[in-house]
PDB file of C-alpha atoms in Angstrom:
ATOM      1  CA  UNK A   1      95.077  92.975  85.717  1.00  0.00           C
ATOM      2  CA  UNK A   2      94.582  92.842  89.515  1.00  0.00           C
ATOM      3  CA  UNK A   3      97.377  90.666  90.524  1.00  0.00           C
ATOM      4  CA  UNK A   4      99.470  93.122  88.204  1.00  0.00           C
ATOM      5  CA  UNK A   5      98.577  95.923  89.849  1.00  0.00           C
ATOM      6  CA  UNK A   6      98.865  94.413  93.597  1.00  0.00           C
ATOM      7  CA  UNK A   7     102.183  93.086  92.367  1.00  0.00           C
ATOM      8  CA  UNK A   8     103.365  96.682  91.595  1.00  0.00           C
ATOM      9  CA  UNK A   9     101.662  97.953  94.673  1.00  0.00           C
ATOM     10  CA  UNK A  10     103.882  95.272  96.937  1.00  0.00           C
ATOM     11  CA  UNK A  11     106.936  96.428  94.957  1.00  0.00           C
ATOM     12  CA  UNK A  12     106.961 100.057  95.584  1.00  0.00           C
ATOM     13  CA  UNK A  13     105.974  99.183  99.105  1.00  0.00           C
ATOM     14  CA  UNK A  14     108.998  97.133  99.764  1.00  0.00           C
ATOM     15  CA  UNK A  15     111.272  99.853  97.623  1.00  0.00           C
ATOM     16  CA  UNK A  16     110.058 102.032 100.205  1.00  0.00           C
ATOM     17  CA  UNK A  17     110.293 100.281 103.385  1.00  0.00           C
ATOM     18  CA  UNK A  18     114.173  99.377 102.406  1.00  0.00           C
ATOM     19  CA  UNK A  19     115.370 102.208 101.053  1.00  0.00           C
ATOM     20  CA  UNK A  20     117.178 104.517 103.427  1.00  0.00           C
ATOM     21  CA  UNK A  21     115.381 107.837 104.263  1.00  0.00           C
ATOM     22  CA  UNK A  22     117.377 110.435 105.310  1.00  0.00           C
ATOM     23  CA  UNK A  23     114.289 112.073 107.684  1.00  0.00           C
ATOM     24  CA  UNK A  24     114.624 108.135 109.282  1.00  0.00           C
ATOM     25  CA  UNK A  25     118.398 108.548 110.034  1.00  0.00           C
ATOM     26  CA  UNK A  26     117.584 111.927 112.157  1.00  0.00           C
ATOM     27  CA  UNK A  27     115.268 110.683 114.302  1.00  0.00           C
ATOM     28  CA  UNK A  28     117.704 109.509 117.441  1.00  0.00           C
ATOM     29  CA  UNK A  29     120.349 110.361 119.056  1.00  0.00           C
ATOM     30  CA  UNK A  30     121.387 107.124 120.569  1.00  0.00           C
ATOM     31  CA  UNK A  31     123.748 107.475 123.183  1.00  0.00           C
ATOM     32  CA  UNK A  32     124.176 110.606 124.492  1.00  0.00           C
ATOM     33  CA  UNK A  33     125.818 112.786 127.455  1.00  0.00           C
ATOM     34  CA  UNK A  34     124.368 115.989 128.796  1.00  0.00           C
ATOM     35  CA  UNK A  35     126.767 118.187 131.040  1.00  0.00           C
ATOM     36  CA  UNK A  36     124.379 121.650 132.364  1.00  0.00           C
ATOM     37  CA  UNK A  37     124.158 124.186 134.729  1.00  0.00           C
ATOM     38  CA  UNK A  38     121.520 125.608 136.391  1.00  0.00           C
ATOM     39  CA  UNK A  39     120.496 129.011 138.294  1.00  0.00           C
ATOM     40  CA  UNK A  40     117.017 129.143 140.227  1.00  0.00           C
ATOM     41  CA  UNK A  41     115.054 131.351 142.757  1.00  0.00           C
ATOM     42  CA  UNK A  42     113.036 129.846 145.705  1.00  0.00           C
ATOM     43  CA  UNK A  43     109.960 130.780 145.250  1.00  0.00           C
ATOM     44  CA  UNK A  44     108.758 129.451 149.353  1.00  0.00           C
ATOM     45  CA  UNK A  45     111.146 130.934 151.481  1.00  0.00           C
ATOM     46  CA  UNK A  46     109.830 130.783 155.062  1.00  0.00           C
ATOM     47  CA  UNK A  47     109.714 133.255 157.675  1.00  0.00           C
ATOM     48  CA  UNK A  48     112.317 133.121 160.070  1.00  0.00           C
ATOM     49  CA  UNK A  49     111.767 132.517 163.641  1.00  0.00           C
ATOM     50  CA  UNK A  50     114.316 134.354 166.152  1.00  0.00           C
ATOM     51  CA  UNK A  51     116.449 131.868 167.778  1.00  0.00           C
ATOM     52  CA  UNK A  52     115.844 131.963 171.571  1.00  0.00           C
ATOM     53  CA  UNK A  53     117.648 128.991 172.419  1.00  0.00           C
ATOM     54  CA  UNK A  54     121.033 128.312 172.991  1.00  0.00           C
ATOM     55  CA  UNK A  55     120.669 125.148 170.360  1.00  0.00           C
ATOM     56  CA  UNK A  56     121.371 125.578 166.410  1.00  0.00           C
ATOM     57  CA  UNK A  57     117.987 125.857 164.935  1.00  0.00           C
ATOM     58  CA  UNK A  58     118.153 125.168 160.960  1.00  0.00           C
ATOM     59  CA  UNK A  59     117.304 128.436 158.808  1.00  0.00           C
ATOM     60  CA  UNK A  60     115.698 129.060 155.940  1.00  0.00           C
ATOM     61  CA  UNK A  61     117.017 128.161 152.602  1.00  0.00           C
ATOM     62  CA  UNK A  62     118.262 131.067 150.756  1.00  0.00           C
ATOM     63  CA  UNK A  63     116.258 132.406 148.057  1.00  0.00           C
ATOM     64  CA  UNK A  64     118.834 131.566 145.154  1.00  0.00           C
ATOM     65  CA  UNK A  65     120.155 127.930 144.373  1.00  0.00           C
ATOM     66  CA  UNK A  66     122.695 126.952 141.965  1.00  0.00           C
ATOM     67  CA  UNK A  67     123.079 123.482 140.555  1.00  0.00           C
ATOM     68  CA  UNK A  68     125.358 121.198 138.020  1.00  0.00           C
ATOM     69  CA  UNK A  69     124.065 118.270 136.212  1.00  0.00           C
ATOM     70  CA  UNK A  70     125.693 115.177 134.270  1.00  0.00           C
ATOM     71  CA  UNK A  71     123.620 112.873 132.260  1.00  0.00           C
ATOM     72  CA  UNK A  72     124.141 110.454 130.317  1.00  0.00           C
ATOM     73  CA  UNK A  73     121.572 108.156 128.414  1.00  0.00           C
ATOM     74  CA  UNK A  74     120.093 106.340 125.394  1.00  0.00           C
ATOM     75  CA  UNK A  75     117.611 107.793 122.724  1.00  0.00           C
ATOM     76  CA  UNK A  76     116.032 104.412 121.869  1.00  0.00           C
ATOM     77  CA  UNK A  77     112.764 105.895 120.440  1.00  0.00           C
ATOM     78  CA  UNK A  78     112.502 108.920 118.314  1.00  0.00           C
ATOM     79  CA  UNK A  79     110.650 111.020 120.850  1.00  0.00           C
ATOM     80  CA  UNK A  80     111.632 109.056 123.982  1.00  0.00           C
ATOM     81  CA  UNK A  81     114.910 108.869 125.806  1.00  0.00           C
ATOM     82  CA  UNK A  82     116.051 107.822 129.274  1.00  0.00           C
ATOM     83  CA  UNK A  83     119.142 109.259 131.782  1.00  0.00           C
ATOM     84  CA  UNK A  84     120.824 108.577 134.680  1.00  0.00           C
ATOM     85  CA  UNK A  85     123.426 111.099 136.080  1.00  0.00           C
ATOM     86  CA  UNK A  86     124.617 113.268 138.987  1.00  0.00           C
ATOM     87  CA  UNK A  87     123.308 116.310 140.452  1.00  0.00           C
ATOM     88  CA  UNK A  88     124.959 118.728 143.144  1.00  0.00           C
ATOM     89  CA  UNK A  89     122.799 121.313 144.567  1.00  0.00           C
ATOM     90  CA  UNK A  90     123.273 124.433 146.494  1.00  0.00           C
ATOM     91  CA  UNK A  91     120.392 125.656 147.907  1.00  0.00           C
ATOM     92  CA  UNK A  92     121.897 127.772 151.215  1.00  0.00           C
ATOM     93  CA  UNK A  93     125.108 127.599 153.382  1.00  0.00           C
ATOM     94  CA  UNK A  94     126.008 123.898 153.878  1.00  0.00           C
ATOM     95  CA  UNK A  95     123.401 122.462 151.927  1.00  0.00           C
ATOM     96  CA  UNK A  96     126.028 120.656 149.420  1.00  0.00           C
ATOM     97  CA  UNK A  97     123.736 118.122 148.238  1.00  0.00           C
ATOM     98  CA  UNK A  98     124.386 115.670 145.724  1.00  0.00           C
ATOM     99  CA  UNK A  99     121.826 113.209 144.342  1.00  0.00           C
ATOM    100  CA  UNK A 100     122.101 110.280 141.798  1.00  0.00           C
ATOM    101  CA  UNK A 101     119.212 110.761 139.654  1.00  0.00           C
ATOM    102  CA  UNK A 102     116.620 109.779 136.701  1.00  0.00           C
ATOM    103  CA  UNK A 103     115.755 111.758 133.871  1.00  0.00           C
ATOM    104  CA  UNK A 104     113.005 110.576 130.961  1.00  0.00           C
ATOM    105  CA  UNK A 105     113.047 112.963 128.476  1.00  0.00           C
ATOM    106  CA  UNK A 106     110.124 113.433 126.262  1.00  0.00           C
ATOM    107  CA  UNK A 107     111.431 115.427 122.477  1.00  0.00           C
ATOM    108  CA  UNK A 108     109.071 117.176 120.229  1.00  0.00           C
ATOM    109  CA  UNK A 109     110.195 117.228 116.491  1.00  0.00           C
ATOM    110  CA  UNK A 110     113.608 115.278 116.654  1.00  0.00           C
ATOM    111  CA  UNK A 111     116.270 117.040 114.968  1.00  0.00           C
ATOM    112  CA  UNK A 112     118.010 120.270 114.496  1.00  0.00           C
ATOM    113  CA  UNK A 113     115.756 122.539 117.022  1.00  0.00           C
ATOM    114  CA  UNK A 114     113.861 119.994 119.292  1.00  0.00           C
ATOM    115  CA  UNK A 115     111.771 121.088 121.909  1.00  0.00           C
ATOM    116  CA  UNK A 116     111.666 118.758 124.663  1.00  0.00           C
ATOM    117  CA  UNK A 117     110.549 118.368 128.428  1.00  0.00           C
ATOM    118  CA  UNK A 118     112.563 116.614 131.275  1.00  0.00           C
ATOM    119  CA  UNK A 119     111.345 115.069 133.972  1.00  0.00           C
ATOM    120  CA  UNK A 120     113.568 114.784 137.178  1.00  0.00           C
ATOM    121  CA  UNK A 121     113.899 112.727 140.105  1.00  0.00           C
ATOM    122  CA  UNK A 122     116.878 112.702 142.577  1.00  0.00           C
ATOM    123  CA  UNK A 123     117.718 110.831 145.553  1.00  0.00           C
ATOM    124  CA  UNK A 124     120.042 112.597 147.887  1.00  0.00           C
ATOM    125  CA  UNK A 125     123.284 110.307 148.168  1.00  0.00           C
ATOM    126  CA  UNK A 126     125.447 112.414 150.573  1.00  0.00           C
ATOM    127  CA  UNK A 127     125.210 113.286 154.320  1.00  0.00           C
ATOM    128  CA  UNK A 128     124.806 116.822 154.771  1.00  0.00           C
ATOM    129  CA  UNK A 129     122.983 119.086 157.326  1.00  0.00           C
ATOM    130  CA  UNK A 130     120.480 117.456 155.964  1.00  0.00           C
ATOM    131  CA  UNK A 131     120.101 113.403 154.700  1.00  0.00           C
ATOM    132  CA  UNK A 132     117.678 112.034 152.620  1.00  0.00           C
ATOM    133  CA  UNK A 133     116.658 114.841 151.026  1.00  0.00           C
ATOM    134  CA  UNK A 134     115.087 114.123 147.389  1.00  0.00           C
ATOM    135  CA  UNK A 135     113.757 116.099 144.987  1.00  0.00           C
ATOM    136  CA  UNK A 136     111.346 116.020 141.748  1.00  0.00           C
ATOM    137  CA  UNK A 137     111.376 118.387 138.888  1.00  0.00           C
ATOM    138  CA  UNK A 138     110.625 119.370 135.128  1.00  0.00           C
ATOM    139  CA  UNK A 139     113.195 121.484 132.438  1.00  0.00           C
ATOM    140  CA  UNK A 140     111.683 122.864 129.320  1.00  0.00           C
ATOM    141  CA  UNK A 141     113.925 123.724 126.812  1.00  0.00           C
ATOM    142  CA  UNK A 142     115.142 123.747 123.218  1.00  0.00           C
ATOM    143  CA  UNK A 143     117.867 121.879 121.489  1.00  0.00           C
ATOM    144  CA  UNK A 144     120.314 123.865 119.113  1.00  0.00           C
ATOM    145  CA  UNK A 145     122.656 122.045 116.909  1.00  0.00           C
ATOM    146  CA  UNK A 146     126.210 123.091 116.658  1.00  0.00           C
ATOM    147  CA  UNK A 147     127.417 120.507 114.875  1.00  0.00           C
ATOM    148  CA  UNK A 148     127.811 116.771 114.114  1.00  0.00           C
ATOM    149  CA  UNK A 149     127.616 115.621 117.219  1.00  0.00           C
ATOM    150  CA  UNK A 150     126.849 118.237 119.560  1.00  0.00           C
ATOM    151  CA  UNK A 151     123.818 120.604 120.890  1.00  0.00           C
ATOM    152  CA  UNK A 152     123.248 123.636 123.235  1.00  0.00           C
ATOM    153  CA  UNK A 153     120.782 123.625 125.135  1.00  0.00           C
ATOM    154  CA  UNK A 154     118.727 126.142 127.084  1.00  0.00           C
ATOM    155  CA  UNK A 155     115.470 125.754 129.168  1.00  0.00           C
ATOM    156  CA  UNK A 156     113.280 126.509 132.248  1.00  0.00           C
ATOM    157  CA  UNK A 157     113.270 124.513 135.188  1.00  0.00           C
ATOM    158  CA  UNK A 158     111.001 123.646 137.704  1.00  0.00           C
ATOM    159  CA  UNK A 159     112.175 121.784 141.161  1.00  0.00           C
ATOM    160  CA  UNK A 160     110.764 120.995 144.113  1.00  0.00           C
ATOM    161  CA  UNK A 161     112.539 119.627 146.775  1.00  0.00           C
ATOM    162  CA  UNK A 162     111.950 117.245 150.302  1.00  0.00           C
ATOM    163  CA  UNK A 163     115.000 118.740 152.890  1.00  0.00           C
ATOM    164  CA  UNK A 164     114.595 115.247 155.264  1.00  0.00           C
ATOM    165  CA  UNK A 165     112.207 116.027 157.693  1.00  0.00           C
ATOM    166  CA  UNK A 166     112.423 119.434 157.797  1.00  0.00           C
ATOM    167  CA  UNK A 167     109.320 121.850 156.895  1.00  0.00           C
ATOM    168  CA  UNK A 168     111.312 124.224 155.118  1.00  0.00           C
ATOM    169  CA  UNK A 169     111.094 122.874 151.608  1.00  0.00           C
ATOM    170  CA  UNK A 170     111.808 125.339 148.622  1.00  0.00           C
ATOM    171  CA  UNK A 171     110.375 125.270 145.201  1.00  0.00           C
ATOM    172  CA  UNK A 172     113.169 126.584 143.027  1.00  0.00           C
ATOM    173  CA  UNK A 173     111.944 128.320 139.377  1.00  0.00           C
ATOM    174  CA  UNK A 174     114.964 129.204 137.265  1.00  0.00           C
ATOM    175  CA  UNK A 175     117.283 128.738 133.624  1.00  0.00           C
ATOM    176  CA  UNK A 176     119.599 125.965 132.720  1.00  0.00           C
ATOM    177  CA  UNK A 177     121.959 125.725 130.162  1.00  0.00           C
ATOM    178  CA  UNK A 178     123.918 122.889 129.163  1.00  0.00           C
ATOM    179  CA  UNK A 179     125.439 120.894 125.669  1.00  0.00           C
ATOM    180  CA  UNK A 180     124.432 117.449 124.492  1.00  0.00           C
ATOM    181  CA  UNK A 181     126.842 115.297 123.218  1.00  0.00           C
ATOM    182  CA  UNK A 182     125.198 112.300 120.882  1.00  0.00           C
ATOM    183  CA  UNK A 183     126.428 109.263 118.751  1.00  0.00           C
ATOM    184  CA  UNK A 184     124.186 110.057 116.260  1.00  0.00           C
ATOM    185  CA  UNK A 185     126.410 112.261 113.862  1.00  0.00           C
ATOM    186  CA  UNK A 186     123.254 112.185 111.270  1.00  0.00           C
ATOM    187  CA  UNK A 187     120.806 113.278 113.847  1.00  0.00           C
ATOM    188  CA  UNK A 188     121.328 117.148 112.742  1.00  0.00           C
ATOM    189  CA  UNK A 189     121.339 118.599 109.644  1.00  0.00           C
ATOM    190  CA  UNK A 190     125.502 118.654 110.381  1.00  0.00           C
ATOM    191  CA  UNK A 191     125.348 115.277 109.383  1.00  0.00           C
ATOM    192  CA  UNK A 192     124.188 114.989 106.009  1.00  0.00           C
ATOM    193  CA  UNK A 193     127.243 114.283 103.675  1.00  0.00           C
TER     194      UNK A 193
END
């Protein structure tokens, strides 16, 4: 009676395991590409000091930024992905920086309305007014699906940044919005067929 009944335990475990669950099918995006933009506010702008010199002394950057990001990257675990993209940031007048950048990305309840948490680092790949400028940040945001393949995006960001040598470093607080594009066309709900 035993070996019956760990026989039919065994089967129903290996029905299970190969059978294809539609929950399992959601769980990844695989390849994906992220296009966003973002507005922030610098939170540390410093005092400026009146120029007595006949030199150019850098000022302060201003106290809004603007950004664009592109990302693209693999969703190999269900709550863990990894990017690599672009970033150009305005922070004041001349300040075009661009970086080349890593993103982990960290997603709470895969699916339809994720939440999920970016982190950010950049490494400025440009020459500006200022070179070798890098930055580090976090965006906390939401997923929407729109469809098959495709999400909206919105979220918070967070970004701190290292201007060369220069002591005037802002700390930017601000939105983003962007779309994800994904492989995955049964990660939403969209999918099902």
């Amino acid at each position: 009676m035993m070996k019956k009944i760990l026989l039919l335990a065994t089967l129903c475990g290996s029905l299970s395991s190969f059978s294809q669950n539609t929950e399992a099918k959601k769980q990844k995006m695989h390849f994906y590409f992220k296009p966003s933009v973002n507005l922030g506010y610098n939170i540390f702008k410093e005092k400026e000091v009146p120029n007595n010199t006949q030199y150019i002394v850098p000022k302060a950057p201003n106290k809004i930024s603007y950004g664009i990001t592109a990302i693209g990257g693999y969703n190999f675990l269900p709550n863990f992905a990894l990017g690599t993209g672009i970033k150009y940031s305005f922070i004041q007048d001349n300040y075009h920086l661009v970086y080349v950048m890593i993103q982990p990305k960290i997603i709470f309840t895969p699916g339809d309305q994720p939440f999920y948490i970016d982190l950010n680092y950049g490494k400025q790949i440009n020459n500006s007014v200022v070179s070798d400028s890098e930055f580090w940040g976090a965006r906390l945001g939401i997923q929407v699906s729109y469809s098959k393949r495709l999400s909206q995006e919105g979220g918070i960001i967070l970004e701190g940044y290292k201007l060369g040598n220069s002591h005037k470093n802002p700390f930017i607080i601000g939105l983003s919005y962007g779309i994800t594009i994904f492989s995955n066309k049964n990660y939403t709900g969209y999918g099902d067929d």
